[in-house]
CSV table of C-alpha atoms in Angstrom, one decimal:
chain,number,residue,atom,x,y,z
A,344,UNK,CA,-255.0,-87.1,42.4
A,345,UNK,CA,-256.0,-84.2,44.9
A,346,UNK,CA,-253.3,-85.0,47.2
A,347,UNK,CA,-250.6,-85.8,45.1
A,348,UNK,CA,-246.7,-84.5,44.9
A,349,UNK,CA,-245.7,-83.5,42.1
A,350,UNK,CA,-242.3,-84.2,40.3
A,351,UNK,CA,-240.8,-81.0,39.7
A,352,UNK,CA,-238.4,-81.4,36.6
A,353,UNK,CA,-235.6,-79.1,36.5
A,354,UNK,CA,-235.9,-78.4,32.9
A,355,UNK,CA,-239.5,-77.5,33.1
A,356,UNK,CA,-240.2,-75.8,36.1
A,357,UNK,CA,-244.0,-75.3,37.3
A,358,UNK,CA,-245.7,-74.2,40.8
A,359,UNK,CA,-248.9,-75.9,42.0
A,360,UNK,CA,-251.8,-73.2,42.7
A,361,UNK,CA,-251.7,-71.4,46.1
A,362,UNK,CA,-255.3,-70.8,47.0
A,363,UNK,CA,-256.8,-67.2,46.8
A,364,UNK,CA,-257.8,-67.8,51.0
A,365,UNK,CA,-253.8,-67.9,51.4
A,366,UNK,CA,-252.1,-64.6,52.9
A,367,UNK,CA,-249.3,-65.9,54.7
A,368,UNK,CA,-247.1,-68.7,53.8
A,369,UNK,CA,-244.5,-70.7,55.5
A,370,UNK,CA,-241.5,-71.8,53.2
A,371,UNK,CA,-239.5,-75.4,54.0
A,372,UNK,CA,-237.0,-75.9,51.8
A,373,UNK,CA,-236.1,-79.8,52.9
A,374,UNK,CA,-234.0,-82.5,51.7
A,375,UNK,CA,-233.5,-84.5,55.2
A,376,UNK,CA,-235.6,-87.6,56.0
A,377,UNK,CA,-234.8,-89.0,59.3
A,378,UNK,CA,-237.3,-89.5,62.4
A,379,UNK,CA,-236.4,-85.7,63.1
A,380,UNK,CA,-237.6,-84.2,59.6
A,381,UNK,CA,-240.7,-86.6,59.9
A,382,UNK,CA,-241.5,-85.2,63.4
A,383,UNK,CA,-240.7,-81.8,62.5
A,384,UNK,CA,-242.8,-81.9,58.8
A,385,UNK,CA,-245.8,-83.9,60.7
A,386,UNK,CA,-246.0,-80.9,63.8
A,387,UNK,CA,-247.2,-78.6,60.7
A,388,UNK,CA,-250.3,-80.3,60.3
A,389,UNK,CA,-251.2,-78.6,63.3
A,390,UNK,CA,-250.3,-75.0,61.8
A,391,UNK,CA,-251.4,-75.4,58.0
A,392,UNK,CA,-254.8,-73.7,57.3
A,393,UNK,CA,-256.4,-72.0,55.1
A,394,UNK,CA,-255.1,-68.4,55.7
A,395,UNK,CA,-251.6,-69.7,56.6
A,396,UNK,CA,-250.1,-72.4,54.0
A,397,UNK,CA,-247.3,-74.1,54.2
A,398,UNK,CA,-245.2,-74.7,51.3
A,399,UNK,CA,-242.7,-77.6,51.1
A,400,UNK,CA,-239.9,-78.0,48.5
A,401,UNK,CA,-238.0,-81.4,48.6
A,402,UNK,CA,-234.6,-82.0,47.2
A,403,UNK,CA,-234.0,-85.1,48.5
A,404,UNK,CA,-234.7,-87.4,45.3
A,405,UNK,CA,-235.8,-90.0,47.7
A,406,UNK,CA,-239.7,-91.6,46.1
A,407,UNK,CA,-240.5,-92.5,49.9
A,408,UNK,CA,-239.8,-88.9,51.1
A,409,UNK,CA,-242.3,-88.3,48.1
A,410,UNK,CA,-244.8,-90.7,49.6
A,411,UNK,CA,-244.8,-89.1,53.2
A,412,UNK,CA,-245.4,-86.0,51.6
A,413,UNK,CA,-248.4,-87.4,50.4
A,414,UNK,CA,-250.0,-88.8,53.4
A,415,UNK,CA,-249.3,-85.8,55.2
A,416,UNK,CA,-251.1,-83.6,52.6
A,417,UNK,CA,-254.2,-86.5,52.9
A,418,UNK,CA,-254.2,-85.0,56.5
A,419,UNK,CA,-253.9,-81.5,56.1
A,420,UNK,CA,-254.1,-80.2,52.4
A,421,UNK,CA,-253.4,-76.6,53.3
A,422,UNK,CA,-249.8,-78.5,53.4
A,423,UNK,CA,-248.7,-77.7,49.7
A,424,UNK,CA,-245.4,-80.0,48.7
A,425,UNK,CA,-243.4,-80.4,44.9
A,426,UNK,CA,-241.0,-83.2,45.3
A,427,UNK,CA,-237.9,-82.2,42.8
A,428,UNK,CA,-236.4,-84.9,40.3
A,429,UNK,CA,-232.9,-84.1,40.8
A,430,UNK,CA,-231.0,-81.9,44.1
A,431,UNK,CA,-231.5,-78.6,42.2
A,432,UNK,CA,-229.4,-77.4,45.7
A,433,UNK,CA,-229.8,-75.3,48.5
A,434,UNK,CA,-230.4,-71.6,47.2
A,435,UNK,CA,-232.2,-73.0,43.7
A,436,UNK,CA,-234.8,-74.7,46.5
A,437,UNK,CA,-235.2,-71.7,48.5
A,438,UNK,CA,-235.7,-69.3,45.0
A,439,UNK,CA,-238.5,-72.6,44.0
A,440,UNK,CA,-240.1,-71.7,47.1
A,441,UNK,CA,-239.8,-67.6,46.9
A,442,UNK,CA,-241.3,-67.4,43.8
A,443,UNK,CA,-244.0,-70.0,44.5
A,444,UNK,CA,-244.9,-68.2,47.5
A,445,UNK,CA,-245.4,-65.4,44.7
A,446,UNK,CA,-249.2,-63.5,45.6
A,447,UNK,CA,-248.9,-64.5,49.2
A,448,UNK,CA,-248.7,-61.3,51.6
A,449,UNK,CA,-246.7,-62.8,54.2
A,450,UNK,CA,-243.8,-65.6,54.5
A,451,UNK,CA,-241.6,-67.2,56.9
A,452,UNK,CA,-238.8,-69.4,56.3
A,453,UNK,CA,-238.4,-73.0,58.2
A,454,UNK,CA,-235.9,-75.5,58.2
A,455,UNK,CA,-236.7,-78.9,58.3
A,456,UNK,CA,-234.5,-79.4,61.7
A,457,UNK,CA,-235.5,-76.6,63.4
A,458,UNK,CA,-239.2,-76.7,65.4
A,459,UNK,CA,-242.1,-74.2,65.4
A,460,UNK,CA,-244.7,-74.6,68.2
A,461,UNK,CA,-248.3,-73.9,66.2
A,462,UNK,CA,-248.7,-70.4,67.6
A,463,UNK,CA,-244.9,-68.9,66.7
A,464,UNK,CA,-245.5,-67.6,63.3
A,465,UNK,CA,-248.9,-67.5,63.1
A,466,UNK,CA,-249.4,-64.9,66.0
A,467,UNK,CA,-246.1,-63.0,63.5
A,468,UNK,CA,-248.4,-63.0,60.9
A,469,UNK,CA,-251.4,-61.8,62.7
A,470,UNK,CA,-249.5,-58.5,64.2
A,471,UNK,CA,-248.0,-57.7,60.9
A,472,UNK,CA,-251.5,-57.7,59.4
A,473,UNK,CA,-252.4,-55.1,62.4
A,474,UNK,CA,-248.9,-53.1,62.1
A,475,UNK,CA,-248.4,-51.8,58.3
A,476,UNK,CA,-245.4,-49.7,59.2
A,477,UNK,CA,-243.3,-53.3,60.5
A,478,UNK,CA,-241.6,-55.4,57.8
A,479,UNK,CA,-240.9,-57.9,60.3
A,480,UNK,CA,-241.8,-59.6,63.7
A,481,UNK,CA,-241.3,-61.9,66.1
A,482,UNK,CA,-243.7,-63.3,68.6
A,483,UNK,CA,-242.3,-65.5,71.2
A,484,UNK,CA,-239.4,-66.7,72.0
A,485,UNK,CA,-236.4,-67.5,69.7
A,486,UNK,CA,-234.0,-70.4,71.2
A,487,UNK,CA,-230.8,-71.0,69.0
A,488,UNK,CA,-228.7,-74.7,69.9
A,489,UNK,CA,-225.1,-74.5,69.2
A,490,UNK,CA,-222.3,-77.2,69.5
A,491,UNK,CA,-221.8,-80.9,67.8
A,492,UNK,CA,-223.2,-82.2,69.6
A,493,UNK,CA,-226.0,-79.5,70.5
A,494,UNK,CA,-224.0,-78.2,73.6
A,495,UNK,CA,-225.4,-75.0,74.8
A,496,UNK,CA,-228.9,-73.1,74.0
A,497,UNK,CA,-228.7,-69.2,73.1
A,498,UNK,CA,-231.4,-66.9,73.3
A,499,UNK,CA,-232.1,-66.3,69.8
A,500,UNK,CA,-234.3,-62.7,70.3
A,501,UNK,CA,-232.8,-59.8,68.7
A,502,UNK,CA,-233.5,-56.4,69.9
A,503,UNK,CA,-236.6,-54.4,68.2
A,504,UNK,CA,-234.7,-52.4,65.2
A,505,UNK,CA,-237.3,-49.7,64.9
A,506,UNK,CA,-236.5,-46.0,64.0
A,507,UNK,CA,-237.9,-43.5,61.3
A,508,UNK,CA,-235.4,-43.9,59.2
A,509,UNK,CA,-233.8,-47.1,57.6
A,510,UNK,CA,-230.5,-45.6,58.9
A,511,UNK,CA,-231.7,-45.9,62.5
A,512,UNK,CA,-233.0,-49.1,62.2
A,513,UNK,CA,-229.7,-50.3,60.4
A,514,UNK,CA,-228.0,-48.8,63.0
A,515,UNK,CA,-229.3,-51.6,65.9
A,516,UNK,CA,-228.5,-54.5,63.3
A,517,UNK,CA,-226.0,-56.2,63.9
A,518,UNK,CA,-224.0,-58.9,61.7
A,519,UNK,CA,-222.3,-60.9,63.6
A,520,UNK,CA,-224.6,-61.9,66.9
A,521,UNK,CA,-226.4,-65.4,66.9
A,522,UNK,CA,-229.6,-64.4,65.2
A,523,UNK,CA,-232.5,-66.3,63.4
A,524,UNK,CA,-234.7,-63.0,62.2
A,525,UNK,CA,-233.6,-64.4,58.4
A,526,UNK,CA,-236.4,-67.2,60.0
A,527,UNK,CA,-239.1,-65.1,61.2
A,528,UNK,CA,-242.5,-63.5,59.7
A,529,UNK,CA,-241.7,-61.0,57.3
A,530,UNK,CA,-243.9,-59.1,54.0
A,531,UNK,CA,-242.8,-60.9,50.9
A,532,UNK,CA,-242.6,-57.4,49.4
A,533,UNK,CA,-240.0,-56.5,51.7
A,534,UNK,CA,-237.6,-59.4,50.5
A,535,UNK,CA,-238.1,-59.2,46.6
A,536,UNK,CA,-235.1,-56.9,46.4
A,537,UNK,CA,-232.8,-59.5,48.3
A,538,UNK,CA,-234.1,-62.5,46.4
A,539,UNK,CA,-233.3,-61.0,43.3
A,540,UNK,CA,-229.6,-60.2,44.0
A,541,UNK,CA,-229.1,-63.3,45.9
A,542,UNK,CA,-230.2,-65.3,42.2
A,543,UNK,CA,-228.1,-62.9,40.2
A,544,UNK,CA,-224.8,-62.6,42.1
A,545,UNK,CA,-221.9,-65.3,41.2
A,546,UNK,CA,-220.5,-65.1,44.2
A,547,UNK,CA,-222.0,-67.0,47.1
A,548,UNK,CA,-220.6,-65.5,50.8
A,549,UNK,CA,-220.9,-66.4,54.4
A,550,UNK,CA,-224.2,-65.1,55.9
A,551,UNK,CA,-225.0,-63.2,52.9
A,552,UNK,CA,-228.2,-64.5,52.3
A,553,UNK,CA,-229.4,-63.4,56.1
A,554,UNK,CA,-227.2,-59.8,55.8
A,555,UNK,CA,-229.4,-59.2,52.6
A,556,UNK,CA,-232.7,-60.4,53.9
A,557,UNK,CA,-232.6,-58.6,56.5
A,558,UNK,CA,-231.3,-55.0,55.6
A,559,UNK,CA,-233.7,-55.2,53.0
A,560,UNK,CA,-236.5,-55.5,55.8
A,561,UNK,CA,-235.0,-52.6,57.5
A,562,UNK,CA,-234.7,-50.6,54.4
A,563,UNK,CA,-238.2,-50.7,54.0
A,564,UNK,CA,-239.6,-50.9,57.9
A,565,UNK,CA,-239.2,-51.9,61.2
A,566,UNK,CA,-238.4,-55.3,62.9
A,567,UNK,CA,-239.9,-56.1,66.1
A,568,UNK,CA,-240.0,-58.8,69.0
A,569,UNK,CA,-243.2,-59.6,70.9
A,570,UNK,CA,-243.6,-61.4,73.8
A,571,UNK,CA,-245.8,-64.7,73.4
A,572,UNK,CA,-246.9,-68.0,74.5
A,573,UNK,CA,-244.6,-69.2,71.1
A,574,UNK,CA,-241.2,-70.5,70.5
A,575,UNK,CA,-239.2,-71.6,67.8
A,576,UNK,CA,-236.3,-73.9,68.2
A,577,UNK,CA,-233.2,-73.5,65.4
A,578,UNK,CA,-230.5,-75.9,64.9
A,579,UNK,CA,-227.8,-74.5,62.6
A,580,UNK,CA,-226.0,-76.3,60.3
A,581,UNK,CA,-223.2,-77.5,62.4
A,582,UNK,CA,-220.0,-76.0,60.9
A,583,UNK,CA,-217.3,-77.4,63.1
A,584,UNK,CA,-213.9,-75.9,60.7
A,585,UNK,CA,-213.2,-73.9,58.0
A,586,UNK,CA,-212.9,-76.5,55.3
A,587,UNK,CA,-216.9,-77.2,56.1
A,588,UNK,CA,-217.5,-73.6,55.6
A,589,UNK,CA,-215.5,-73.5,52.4
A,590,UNK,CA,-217.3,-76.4,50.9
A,591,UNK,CA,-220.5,-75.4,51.7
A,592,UNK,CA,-220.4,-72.1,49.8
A,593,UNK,CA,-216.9,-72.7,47.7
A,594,UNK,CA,-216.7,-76.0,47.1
A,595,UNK,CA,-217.7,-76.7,43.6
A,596,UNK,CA,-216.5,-72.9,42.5
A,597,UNK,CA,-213.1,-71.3,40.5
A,598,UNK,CA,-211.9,-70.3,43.8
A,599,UNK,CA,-209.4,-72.7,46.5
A,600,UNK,CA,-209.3,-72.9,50.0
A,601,UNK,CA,-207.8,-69.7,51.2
A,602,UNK,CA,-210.7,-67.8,49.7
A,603,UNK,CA,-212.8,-68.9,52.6
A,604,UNK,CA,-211.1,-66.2,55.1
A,605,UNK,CA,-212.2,-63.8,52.3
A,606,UNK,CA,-216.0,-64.5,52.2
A,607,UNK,CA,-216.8,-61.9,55.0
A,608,UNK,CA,-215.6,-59.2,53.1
A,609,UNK,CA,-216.8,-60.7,50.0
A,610,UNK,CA,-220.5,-60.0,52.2
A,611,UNK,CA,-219.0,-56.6,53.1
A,612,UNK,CA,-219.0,-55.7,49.6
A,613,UNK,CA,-222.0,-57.3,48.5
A,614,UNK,CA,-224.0,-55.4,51.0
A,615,UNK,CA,-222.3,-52.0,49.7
A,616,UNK,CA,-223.1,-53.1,46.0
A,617,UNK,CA,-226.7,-53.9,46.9
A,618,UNK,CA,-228.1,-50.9,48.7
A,619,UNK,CA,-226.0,-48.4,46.6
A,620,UNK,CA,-227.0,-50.1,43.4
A,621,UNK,CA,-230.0,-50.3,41.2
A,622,UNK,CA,-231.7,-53.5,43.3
A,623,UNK,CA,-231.4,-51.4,46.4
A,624,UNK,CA,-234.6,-50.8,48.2
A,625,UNK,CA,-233.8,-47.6,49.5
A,626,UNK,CA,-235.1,-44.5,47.4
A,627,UNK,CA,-232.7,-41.9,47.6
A,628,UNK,CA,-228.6,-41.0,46.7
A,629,UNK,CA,-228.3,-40.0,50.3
A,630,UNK,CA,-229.9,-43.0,51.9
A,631,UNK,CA,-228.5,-45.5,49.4
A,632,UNK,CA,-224.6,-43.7,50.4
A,633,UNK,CA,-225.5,-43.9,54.1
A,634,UNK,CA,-226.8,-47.4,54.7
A,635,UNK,CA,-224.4,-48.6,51.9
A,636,UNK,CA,-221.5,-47.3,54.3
A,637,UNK,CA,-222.7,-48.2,57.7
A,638,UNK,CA,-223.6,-52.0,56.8
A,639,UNK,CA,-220.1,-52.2,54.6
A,640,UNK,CA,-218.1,-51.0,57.5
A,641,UNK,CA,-219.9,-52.7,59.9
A,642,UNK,CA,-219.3,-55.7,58.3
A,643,UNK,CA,-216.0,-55.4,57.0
A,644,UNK,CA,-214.6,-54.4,60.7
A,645,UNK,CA,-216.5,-57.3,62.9
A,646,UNK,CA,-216.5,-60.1,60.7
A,647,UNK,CA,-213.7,-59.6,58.0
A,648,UNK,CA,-210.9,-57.7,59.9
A,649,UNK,CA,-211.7,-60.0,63.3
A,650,UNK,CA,-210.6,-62.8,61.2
A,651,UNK,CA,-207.8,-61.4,59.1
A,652,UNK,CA,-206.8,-57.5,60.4
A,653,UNK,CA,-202.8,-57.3,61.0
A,654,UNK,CA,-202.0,-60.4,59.3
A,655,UNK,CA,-199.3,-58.7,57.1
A,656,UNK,CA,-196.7,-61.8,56.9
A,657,UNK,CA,-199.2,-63.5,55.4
A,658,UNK,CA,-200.5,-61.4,53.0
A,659,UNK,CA,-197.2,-60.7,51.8
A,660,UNK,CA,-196.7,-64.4,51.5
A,661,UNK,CA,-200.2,-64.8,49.6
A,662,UNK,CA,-200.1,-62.1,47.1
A,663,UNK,CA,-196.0,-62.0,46.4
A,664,UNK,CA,-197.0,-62.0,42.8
A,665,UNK,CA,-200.0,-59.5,42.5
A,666,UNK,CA,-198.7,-56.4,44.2
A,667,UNK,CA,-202.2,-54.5,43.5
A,668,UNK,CA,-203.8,-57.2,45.7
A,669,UNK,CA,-201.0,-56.6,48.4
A,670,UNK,CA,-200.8,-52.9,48.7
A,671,UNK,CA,-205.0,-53.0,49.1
A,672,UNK,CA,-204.3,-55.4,52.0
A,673,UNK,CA,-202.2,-52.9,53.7
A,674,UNK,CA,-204.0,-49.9,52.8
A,675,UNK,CA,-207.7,-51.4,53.9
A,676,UNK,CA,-206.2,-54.4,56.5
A,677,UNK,CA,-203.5,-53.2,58.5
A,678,UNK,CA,-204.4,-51.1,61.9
A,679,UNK,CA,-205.2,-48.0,62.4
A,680,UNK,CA,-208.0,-48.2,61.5
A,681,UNK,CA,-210.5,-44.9,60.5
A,682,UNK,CA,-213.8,-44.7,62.2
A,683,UNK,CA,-215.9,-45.6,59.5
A,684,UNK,CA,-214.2,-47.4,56.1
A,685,UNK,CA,-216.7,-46.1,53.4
A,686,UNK,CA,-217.3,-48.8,50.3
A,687,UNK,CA,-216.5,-47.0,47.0
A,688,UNK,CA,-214.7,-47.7,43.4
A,689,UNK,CA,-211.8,-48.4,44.5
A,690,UNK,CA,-212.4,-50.7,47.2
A,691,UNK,CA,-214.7,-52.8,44.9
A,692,UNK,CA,-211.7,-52.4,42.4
A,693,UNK,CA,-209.5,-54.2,45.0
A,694,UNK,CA,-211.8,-56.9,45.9
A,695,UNK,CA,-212.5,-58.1,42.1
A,696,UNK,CA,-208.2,-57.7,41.6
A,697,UNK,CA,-208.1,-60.4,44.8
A,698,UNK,CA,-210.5,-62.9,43.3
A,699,UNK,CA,-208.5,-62.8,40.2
A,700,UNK,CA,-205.4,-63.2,42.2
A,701,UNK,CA,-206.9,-66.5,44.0
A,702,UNK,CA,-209.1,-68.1,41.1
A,703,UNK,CA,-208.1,-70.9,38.8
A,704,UNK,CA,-209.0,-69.6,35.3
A,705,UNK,CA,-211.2,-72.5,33.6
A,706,UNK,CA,-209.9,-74.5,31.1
A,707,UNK,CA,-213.2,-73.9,28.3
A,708,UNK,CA,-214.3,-70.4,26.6
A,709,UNK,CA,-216.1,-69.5,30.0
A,710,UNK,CA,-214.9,-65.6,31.6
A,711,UNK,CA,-213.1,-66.2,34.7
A,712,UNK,CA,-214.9,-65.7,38.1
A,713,UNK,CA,-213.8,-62.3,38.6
A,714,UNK,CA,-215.0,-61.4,35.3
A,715,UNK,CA,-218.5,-62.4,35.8
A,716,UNK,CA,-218.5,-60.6,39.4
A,717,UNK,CA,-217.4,-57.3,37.4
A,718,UNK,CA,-219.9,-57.6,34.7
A,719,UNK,CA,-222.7,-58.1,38.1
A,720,UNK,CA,-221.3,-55.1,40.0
A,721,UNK,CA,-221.4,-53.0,36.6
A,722,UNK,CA,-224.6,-53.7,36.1
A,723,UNK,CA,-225.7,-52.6,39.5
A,724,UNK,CA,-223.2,-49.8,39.7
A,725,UNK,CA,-222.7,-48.2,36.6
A,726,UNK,CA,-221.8,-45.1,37.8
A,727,UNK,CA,-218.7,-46.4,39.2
A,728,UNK,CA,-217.6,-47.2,35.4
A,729,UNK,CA,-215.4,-50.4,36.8
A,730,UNK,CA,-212.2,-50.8,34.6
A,731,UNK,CA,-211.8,-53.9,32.7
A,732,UNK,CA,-209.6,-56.0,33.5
């Protein structure tokens, strides 16, 4: 049938064909279905054509879901939808929907509880056509709601990030503002880089995923906001305590509780080993060391060190038994501080000896967490020739 779903199995994995019309492509990954999602899935009818697709992946193994899907493609069938047979989870839905959206020139991601007015990315799209040198735009407004319930609205527009070189426009990023550019119109090319590491790394990290994304933008171009008739609305997923956090990205891993105050520098470091390492998109030693240093620092200082700087009792307390783990602590967490904290060896070398500290070894023939993460960061690095362990 013409305007069927398919059943995507997970052991078999297939994309329906994007028309050759397509250039731009908007990417919901969705496994809610409420009145909301309904709503929020039906307002794309409006959008959906045949230059600008929209792509929907469902994980909600819900057949009804799978029915709506249809009637809404008997509408509109620029609306493109795979309905998944089991929850293949969050990032294997959004890698479904990256490498489906494979041929199309542009893409923009959507959640299915945030809400797009027709114009928002379509007028992106447009000016990105007209502006080769830009990896990334914005046209409209950006409104961000915060609180459980929704308390407060933010502006969610960024500041252009323009500059001539990648280290200028790194240098007006920033990691730790309310931000949805992870959300906005971007060239596909200028996220394969990210996509890739993000499949490949073993260790998930808090706002790694948009820290990636976007630096790899920036690597390659500039990012900028244009005023417009537009606006998109973003409700984030409400994350009202650590524990949420932790089960969210940790939950089902090797590694306990007390690894979520790690997972900013866990994105620290991940940044470093991405745009020093053979995925960066950056094209030269100097540039690669530069950004590398800047984003690590930037990271490791405003998110990291705002979280767990000073906290020497309990550190000591923590890592009693692993004095390599300790002395790192106080050599990279313990004020003063130097001006700019540069990610190398030996700092890697700490962070891999701290998830071995935390992790529970498994009880089968599979390497340990930390292992795996050393075997990724060798791969990517391997002129840092990382010890074993």
């Amino acid at each position: 049938m013409e305007n069927s779903v398919p059943v995507i199995s997970s052991k078999e994995v297939s994309f329906p064909t994007i028309p050759s019309s397509a250039r731009s492509a908007i990417l919901v990954p969705s496994v809610r279905f409420d009145d909301n999602s309904r709503s929020i899935i039906g307002s794309l009818i409006g959008v959906a054509n045949e230059e600008t697709i929209v792509l929907i992946a469902d994980n909600s193994e819900n057949i009804e879901k799978k029915k709506f899907l249809e009637s809404i493609r008997k509408i509109n069938s620029n609306i493109f939808a795979v309905h998944h047979e089991k929850n293949i989870g969050g990032q294997g839905n959004f890698d479904y929907l990256f490498d489906w959206s494979e041929g199309v020139e542009f893409t923009a991601l959507m959640a299915d509880d945030d809400w797009i007015s027709p114009d928002y990315h379509v007028s992106a799209f447009r000016y990105l056509e007209k502006m080769p040198h830009l990896t990334g735009a914005a046209v409209g407004n950006s409104i961000i709601m915060h609180g459980s319930p929704r308390e407060s609205t933010v502006d969610g527009s960024q500041p252009q990030m323009v500059g001539e070189t990648p280290i200028e426009r790194m240098r007006k990023w920033s990691g730790v503002t309310s931000r949805i550019t992870m959300y906005n119109a971007s060239r596909r090319s200028a996220l394969k880089n990210a996509a890739a590491y993000i499949r490949r790394t073993p260790i998930p990290a808090i706002t790694l995923l948009e820290d990636l994304w976007e630096t790899n933008r920036l690597a390659l171009g500039a990012f900028v906001t244009k005023p417009g008739k537009g606006f998109l609305v973003h409700n984030p997923t409400p994350t009202s305590s650590w524990q949420d956090i932790y089960q969210r990205l940790h939950g089902d891993s090797e590694l306990p509780f007390s690894y979520i105050y790690f997972s900013a520098l866990s994105t620290a470091i991940q940044l470093g080993i991405f745009h020093t390492g053979t995925l960066s998109p950056l094209n030269t030693k100097d540039e690669k060391t530069e950004c590398a240093n800047h984003l690590f620092d930037h990271v490791f200082k405003k998110q990291f060190l705002a979280t767990v700087g000073g906290q020497e009792k309990a550190a000591r307390s923590q890592f009693s038994n692993h004095p390599h783990v300790l002395e790192g602590f106080l050599k990279y967490c313990m004020p003063p501080f130097p001006n700019q904290i540069t990610f190398d060896q030996d700092i890697l070398e700490w962070y891999i000896s701290l998830v071995a500290a935390l992790e529970t070894k498994p009880q089968n023939a599979d390497a340990p967490l930390s292992e795996k993460f050393r075997k990724f960061a060798s791969e990517l690095l391997p002129e840092f020739q990382l010890k074993n362990s």
